[in-house]
Short mmCIF file of C-alpha atoms in Angstrom, two decimals:
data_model
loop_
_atom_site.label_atom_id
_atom_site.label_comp_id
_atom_site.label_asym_id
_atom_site.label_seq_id
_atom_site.Cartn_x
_atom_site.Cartn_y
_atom_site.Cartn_z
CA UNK D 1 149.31 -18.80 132.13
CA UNK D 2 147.34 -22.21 132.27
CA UNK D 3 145.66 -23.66 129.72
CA UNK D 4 141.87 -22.82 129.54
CA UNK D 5 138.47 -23.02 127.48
CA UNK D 6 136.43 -19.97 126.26
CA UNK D 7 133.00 -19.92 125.83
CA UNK D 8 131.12 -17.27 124.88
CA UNK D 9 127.78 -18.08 122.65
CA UNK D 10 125.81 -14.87 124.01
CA UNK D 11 124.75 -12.55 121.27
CA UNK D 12 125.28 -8.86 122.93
CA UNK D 13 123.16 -5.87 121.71
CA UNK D 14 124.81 -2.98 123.66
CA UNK D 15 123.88 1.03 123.49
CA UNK D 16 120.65 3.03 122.97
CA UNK D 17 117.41 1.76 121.60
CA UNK D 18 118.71 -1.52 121.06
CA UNK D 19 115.67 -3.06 122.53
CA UNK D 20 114.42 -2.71 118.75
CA UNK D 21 116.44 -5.92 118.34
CA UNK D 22 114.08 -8.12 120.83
CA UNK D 23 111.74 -8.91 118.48
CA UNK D 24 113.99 -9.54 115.50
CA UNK D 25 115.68 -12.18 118.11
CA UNK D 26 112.15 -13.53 119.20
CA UNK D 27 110.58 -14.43 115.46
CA UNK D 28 114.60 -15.44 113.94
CA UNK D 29 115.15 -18.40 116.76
CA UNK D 30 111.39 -18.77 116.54
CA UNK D 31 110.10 -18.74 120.20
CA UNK D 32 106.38 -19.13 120.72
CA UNK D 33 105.93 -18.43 124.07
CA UNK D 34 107.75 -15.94 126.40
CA UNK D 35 107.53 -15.92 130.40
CA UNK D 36 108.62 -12.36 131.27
CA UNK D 37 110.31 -12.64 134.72
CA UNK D 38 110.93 -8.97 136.94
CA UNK D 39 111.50 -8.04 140.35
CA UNK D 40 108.80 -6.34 142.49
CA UNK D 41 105.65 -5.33 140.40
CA UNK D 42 106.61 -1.60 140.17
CA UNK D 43 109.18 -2.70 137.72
CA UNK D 44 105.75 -2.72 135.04
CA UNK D 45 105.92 0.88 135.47
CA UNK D 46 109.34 1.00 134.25
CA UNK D 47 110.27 1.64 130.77
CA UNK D 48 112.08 -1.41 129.87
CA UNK D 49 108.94 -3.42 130.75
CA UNK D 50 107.16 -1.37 129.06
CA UNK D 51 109.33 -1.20 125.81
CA UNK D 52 109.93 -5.34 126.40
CA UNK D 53 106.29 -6.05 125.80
CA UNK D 54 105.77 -3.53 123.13
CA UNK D 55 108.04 -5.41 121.33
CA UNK D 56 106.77 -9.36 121.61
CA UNK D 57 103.42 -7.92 121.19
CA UNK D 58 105.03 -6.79 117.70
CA UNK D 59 105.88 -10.73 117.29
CA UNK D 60 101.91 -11.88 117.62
CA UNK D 61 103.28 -14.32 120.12
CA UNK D 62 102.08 -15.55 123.64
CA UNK D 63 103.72 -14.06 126.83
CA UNK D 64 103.12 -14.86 130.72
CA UNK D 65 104.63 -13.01 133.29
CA UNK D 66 106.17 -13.95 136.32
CA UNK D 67 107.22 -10.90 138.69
CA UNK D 68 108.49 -10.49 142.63
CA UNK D 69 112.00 -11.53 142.34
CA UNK D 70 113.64 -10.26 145.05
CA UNK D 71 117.25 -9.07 145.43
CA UNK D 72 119.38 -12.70 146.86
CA UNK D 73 116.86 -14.26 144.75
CA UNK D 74 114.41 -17.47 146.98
CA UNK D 75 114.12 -20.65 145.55
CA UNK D 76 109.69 -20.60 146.35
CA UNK D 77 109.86 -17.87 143.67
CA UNK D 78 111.62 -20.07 141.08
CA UNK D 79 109.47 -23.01 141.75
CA UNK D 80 106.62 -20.62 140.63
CA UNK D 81 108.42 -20.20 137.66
CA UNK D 82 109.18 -23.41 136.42
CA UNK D 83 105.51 -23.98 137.00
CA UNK D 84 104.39 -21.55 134.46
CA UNK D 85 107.06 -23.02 132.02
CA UNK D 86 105.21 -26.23 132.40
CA UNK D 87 101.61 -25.16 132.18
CA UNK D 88 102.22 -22.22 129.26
CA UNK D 89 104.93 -24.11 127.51
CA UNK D 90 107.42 -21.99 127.52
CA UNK D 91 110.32 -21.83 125.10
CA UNK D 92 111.59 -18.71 125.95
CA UNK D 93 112.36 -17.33 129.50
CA UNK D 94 113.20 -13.11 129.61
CA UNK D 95 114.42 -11.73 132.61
CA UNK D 96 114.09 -8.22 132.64
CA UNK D 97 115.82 -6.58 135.64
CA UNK D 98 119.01 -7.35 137.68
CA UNK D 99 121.27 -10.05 138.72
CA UNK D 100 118.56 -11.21 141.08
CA UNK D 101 115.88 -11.46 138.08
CA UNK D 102 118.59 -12.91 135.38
CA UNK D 103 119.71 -15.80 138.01
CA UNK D 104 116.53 -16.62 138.64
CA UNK D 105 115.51 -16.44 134.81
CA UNK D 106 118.74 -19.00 134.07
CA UNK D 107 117.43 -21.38 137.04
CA UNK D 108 113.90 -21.53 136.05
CA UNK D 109 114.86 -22.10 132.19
CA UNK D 110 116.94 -25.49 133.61
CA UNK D 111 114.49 -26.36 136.38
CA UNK D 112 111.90 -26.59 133.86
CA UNK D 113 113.66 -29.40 132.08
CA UNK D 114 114.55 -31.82 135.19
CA UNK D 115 112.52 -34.03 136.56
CA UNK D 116 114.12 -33.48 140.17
CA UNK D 117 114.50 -30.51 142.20
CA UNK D 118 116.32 -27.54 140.50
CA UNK D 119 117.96 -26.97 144.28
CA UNK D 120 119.64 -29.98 143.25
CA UNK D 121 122.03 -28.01 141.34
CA UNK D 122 123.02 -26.06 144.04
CA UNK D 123 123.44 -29.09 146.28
CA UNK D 124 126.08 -30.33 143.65
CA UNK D 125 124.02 -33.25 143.41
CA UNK D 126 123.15 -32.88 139.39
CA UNK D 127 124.31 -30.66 136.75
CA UNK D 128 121.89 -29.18 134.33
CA UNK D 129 122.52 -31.16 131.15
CA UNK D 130 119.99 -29.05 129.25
CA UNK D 131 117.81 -26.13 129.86
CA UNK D 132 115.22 -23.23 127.78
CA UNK D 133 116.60 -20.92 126.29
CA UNK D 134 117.42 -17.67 128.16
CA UNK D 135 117.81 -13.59 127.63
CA UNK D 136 117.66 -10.96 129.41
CA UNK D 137 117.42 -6.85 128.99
CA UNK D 138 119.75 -5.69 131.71
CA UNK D 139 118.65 -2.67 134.17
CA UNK D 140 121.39 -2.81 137.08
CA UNK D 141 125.00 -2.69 136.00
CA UNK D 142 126.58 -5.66 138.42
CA UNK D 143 126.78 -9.31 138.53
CA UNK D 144 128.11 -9.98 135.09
CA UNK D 145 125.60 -12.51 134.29
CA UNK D 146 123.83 -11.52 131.73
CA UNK D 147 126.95 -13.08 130.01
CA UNK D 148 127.86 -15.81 131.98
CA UNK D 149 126.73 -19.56 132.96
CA UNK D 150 126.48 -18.32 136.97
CA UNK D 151 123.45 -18.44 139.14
CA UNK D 152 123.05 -17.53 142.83
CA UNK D 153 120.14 -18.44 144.94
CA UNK D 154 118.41 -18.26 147.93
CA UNK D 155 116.92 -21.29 150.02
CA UNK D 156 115.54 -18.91 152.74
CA UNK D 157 114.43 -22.22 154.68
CA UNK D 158 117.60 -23.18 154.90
CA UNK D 159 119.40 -20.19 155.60
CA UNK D 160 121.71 -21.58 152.10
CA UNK D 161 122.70 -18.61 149.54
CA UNK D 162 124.90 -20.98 146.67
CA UNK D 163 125.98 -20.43 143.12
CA UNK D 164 125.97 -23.12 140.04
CA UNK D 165 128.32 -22.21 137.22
CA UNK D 166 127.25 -24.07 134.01
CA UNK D 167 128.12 -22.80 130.32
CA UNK D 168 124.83 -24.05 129.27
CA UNK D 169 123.22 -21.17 131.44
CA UNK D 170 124.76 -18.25 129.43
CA UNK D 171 121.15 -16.81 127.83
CA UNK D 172 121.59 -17.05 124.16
CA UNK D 173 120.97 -12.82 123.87
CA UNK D 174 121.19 -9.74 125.83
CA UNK D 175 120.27 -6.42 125.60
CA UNK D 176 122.03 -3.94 127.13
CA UNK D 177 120.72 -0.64 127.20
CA UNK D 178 122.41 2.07 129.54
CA UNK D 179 119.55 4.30 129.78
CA UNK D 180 117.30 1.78 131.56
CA UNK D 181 119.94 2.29 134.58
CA UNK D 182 119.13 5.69 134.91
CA UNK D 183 116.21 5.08 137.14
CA UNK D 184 118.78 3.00 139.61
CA UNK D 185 118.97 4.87 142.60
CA UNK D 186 122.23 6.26 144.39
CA UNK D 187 122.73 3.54 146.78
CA UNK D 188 122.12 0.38 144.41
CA UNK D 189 124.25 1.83 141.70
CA UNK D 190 126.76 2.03 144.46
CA UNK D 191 126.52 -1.49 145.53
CA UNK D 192 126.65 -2.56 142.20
CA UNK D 193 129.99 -0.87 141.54
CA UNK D 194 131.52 -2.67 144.58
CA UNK D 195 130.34 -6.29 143.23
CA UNK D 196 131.81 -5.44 140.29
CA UNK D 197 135.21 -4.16 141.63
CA UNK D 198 135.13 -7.26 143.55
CA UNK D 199 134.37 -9.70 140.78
CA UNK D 200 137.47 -8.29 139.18
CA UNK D 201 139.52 -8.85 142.45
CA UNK D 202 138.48 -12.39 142.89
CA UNK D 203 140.33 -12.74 139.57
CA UNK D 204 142.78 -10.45 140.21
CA UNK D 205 144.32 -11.84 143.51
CA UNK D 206 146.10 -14.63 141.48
CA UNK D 207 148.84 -17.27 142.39
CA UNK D 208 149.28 -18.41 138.26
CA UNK D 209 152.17 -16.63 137.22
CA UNK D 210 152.13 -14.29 133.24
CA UNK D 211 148.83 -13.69 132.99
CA UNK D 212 149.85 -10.27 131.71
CA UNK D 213 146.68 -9.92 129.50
CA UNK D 214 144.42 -10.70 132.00
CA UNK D 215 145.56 -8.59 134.54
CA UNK D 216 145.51 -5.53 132.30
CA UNK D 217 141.89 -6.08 131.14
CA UNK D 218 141.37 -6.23 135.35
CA UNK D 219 143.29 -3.21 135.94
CA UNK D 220 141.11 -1.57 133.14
CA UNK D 221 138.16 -2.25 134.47
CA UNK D 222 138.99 -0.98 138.35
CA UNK D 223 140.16 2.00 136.90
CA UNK D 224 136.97 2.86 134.87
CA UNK D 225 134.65 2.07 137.93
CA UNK D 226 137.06 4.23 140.07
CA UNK D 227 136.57 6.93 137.40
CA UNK D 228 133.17 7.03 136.54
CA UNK D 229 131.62 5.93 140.07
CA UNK D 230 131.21 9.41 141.31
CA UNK D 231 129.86 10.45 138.10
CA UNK D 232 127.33 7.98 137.85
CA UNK D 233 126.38 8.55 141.58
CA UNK D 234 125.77 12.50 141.37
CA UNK D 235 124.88 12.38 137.70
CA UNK D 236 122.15 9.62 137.38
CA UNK D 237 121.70 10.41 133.70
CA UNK D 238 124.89 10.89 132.57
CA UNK D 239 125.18 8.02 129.87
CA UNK D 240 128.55 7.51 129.13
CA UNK D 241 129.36 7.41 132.75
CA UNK D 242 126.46 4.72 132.64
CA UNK D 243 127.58 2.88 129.52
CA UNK D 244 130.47 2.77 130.52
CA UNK D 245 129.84 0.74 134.13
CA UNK D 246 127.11 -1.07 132.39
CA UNK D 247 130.13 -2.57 130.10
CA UNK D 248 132.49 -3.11 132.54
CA UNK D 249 130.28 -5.11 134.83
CA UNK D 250 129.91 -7.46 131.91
CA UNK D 251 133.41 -7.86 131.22
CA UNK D 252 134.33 -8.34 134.56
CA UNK D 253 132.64 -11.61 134.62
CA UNK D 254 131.90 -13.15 130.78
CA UNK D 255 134.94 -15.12 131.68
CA UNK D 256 137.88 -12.80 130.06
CA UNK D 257 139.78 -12.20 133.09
CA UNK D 258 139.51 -15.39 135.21
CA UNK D 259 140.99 -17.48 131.64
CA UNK D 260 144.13 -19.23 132.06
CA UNK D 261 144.55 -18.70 135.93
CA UNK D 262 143.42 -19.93 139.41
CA UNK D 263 140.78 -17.76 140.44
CA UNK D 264 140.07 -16.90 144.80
CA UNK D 265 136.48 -15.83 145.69
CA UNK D 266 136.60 -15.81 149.09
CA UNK D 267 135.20 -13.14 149.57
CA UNK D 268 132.46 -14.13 147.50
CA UNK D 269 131.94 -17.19 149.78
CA UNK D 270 131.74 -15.35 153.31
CA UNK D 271 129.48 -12.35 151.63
CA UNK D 272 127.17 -15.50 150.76
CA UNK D 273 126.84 -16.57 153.81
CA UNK D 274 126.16 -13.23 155.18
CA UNK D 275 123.25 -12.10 152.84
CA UNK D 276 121.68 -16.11 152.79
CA UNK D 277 121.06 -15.05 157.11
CA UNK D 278 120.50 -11.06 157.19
CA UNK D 279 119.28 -10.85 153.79
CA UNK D 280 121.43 -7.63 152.71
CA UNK D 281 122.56 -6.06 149.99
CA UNK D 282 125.60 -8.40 147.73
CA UNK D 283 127.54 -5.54 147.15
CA UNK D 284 127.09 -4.16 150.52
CA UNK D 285 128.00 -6.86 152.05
CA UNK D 286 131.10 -7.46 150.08
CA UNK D 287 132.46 -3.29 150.84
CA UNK D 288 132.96 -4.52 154.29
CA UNK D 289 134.33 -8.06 153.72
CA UNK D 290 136.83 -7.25 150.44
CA UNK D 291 138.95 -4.99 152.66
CA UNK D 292 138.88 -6.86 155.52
CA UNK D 293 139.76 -9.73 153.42
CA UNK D 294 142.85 -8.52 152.03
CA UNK D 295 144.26 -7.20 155.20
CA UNK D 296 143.84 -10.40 156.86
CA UNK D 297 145.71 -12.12 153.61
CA UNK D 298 148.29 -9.41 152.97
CA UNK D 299 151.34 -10.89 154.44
CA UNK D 300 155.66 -10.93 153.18
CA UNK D 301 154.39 -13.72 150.57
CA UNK D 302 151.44 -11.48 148.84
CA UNK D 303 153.01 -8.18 149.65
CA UNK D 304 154.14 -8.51 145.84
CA UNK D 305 150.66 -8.94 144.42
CA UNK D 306 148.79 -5.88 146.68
CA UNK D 307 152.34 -3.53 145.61
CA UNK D 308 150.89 -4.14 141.93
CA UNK D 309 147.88 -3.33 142.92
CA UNK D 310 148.57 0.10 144.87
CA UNK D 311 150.94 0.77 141.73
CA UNK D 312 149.16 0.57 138.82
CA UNK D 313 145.28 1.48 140.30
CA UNK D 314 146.13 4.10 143.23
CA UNK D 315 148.98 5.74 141.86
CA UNK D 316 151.15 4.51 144.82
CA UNK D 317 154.82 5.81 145.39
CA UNK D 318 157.25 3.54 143.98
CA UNK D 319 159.82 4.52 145.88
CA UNK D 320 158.01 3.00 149.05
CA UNK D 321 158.70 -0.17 150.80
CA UNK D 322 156.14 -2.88 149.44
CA UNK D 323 154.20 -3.45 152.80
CA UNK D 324 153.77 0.32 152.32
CA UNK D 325 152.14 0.22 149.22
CA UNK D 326 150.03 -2.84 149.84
CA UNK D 327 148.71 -1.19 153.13
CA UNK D 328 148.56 2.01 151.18
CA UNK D 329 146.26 0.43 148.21
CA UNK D 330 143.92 -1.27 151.48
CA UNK D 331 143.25 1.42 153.08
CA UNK D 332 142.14 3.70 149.67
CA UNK D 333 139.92 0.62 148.74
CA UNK D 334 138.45 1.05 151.80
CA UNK D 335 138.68 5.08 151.57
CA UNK D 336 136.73 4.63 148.08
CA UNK D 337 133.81 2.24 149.01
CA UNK D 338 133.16 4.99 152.09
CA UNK D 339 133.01 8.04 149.12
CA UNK D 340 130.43 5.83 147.40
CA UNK D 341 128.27 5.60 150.68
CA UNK D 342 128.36 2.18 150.87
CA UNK D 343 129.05 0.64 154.69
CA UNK D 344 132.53 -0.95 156.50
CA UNK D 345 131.52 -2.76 158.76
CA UNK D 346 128.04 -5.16 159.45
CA UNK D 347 127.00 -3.53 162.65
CA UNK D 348 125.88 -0.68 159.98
CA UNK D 349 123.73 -2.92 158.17
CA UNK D 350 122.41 -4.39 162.38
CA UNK D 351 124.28 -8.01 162.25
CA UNK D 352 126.62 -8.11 165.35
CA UNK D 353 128.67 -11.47 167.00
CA UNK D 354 125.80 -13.52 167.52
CA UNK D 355 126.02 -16.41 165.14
CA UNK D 356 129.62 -15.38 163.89
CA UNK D 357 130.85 -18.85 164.83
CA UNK D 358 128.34 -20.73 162.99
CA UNK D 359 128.48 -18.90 159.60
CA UNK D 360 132.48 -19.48 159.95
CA UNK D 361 131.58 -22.90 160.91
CA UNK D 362 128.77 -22.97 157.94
CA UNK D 363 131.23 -20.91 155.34
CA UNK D 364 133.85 -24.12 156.01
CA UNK D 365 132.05 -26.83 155.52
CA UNK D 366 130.85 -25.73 152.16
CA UNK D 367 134.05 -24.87 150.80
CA UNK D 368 136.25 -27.51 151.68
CA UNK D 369 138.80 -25.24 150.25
CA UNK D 370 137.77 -21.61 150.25
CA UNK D 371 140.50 -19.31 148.38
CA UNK D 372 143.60 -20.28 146.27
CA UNK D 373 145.80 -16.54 146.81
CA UNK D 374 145.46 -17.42 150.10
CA UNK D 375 143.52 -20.20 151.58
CA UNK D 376 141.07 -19.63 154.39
CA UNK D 377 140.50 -22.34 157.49
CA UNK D 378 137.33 -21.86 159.69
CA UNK D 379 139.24 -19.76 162.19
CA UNK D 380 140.22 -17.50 158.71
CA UNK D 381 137.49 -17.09 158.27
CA UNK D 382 135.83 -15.74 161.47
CA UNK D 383 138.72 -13.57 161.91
CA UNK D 384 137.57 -11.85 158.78
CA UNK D 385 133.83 -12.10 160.10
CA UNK D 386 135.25 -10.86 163.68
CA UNK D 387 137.30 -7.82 162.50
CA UNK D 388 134.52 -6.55 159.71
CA UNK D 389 132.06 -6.07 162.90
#
């Protein structure tokens, strides 16, 4: 195990009716003004918006609202955001919602205190060196980042889908609340599953030896997703099949299990690519590209790794030759993601070879260096594209 820093300065508030606790946080850190950011403007029907306003209109204060974030989140729509900031004075930004809203919410809140373009960030050309304060009351169990210093955005204009990873992101609260994932339909809940599974094996598919901790809390997690994934699918209100998801999509990215090793995310790198061009689903994306990915990787060398894998999540014969179990543990990965409904391969979701080269070309020459189990070249990398058609 390497040597690493923690950081983790996010006050959780995790189980029913915790939104009680929003305004307690609101008039004890002494915000003035809130911008309330959403997704499309149905989410105002929704409880938690409902139940997020009831409560700051308990704290007297002044709100603005900013809704329309849409899922791989655009840039135009955080510009509009860090305009309000400007013009209402902000000090608080709330996203209520998913990944999309909460990335958006944590780019906004450091937009709105540089002077240059907040794309900058993404373009690696500045790093936010201070930024409003953020929280967030989390409706999709997923992307991990109501905990973490990660956001992902869109520059549709560019055809660009890029992350920034800064500590000073992380929102200062969040409420958690599994009920307000009830309403989550079959196929999102799904998705989000997969993006969590594969958050976990980004981290997972290591090189840095004794990281015994950290691949138990990773093994944990799979194993609760892969048990409570068809409950929360045909039992939308079942809550501690919700809770339970809901908790392990934080954990799976609030830092725990990446500490101390060499983390891969390749396959978050080519999924990026994917959804920046065709504008689909993350975690739909990434149940035809995690497969495909570890096949193409799985060779003598990392035969070891995958055998730990099939072992200790699939229940995989011991007695078996390792390139057994490793293809054994692929091909129920695969096996699982198809029982959730979600697709394998892109021509599902209407992208076919057209433009393959280029994204290989494009995935490349933003990652100079694209995975650390195995590292990925451009022609990698459009064998993975090639074979997930």
């Amino acid at each position: 195990m390497d040597n690493f820093r923690y950081c983790s300065p996010t006050t959780v508030y995790f189980g029913k009716g915790q939104i009680e606790s929003l305004s307690r946080e609101i008039i004890n850190r002494g915000f003035r003004n809130v911008l309330i950011v959403t997704g499309k403007a149905s989410a105002k029907k929704y409880t938690a918006f409902k139940d997020v306003v009831s409560q700051i209109n308990k704290t007297g204060i002044r709100y603005s609202e900013l809704s329309g974030i849409r899922p791989n989140p655009r840039i135009k729509t955080v510009y509009e955001g860090i305009r309000i900031c400007r013009r209402d004075n902000i000090d608080l930004v709330l996203g209520v919602g998913g990944g999309s809203v909460i990335d958006a919410s944590k780019t906004i809140a450091a937009g709105a205190v540089y002077d240059g373009d907040c794309w900058d960030f993404f373009d690696k050309l500045a790093l936010p060196q201070k930024t409003l304060p953020t929280g967030c009351v989390l409706t999709l169990a997923a992307t991990g980042t109501e905990t973490n210093g990660n956001a992902v955005i869109t520059h549709e204009e560019r055809q660009k889908k890029l992350a920034l990873c800064a500590d000073i992101l992380r929102p200062v609260f969040a409420i958690l609340d599994p009920v307000y994932t009830f309403t989550v339909d079959e196929f999102n809940t799904a998705a989000g599953i997969v993006d969590i599974m594969a958050h976990v094996f980004e981290q997972y598919f290591s090189r840095t030896p004794a990281c015994d901790v950290q691949d138990r809390l990773c093994e944990g997690i799979l194993n609760v997703c892969i048990k409570y994934a068809p409950v929360v699918i045909k039992e939308k209100q079942n809550y501690d099949a919700r809770a339970n998801i809901m908790w392990a999509g934080t954990l799976a990215l609030n830092g725990l299990l990446g500490a101390g090793r060499i983390t891969d995310w390749s396959s978050h790198g080519i999924e990026h690519e994917i959804s920046a061009v065709y504008d689909i689903s993350h975690g739909a994306g990434l149940s035809v590209i995690v497969p495909n990915w570890m096949r193409h990787v799985l060779s003598k060398e990392t035969a070891c790794r995958f055998a730990d894998y099939g072992r200790n999540i699939w229940s995989a014969e011991t007695r078996n030759s390792l390139p057994e179990i490793a293809n054994y543990a692929i091909d129920r990965t695969r096996e699982f993601f198809n029982s959730l409904g979600m697709p394998s391969n892109l021509r599902q979701m209407g992208i076919d070879e057209r433009g393959l080269e280029e994204m290989a070309k494009n995935i490349a020459g933003r990652n100079a260096h694209l995975g650390s189990f195995v590292p990925l070249d451009q022609d990698d990398i459009l064998s993975i594209l090639k074979t997930s058609l």
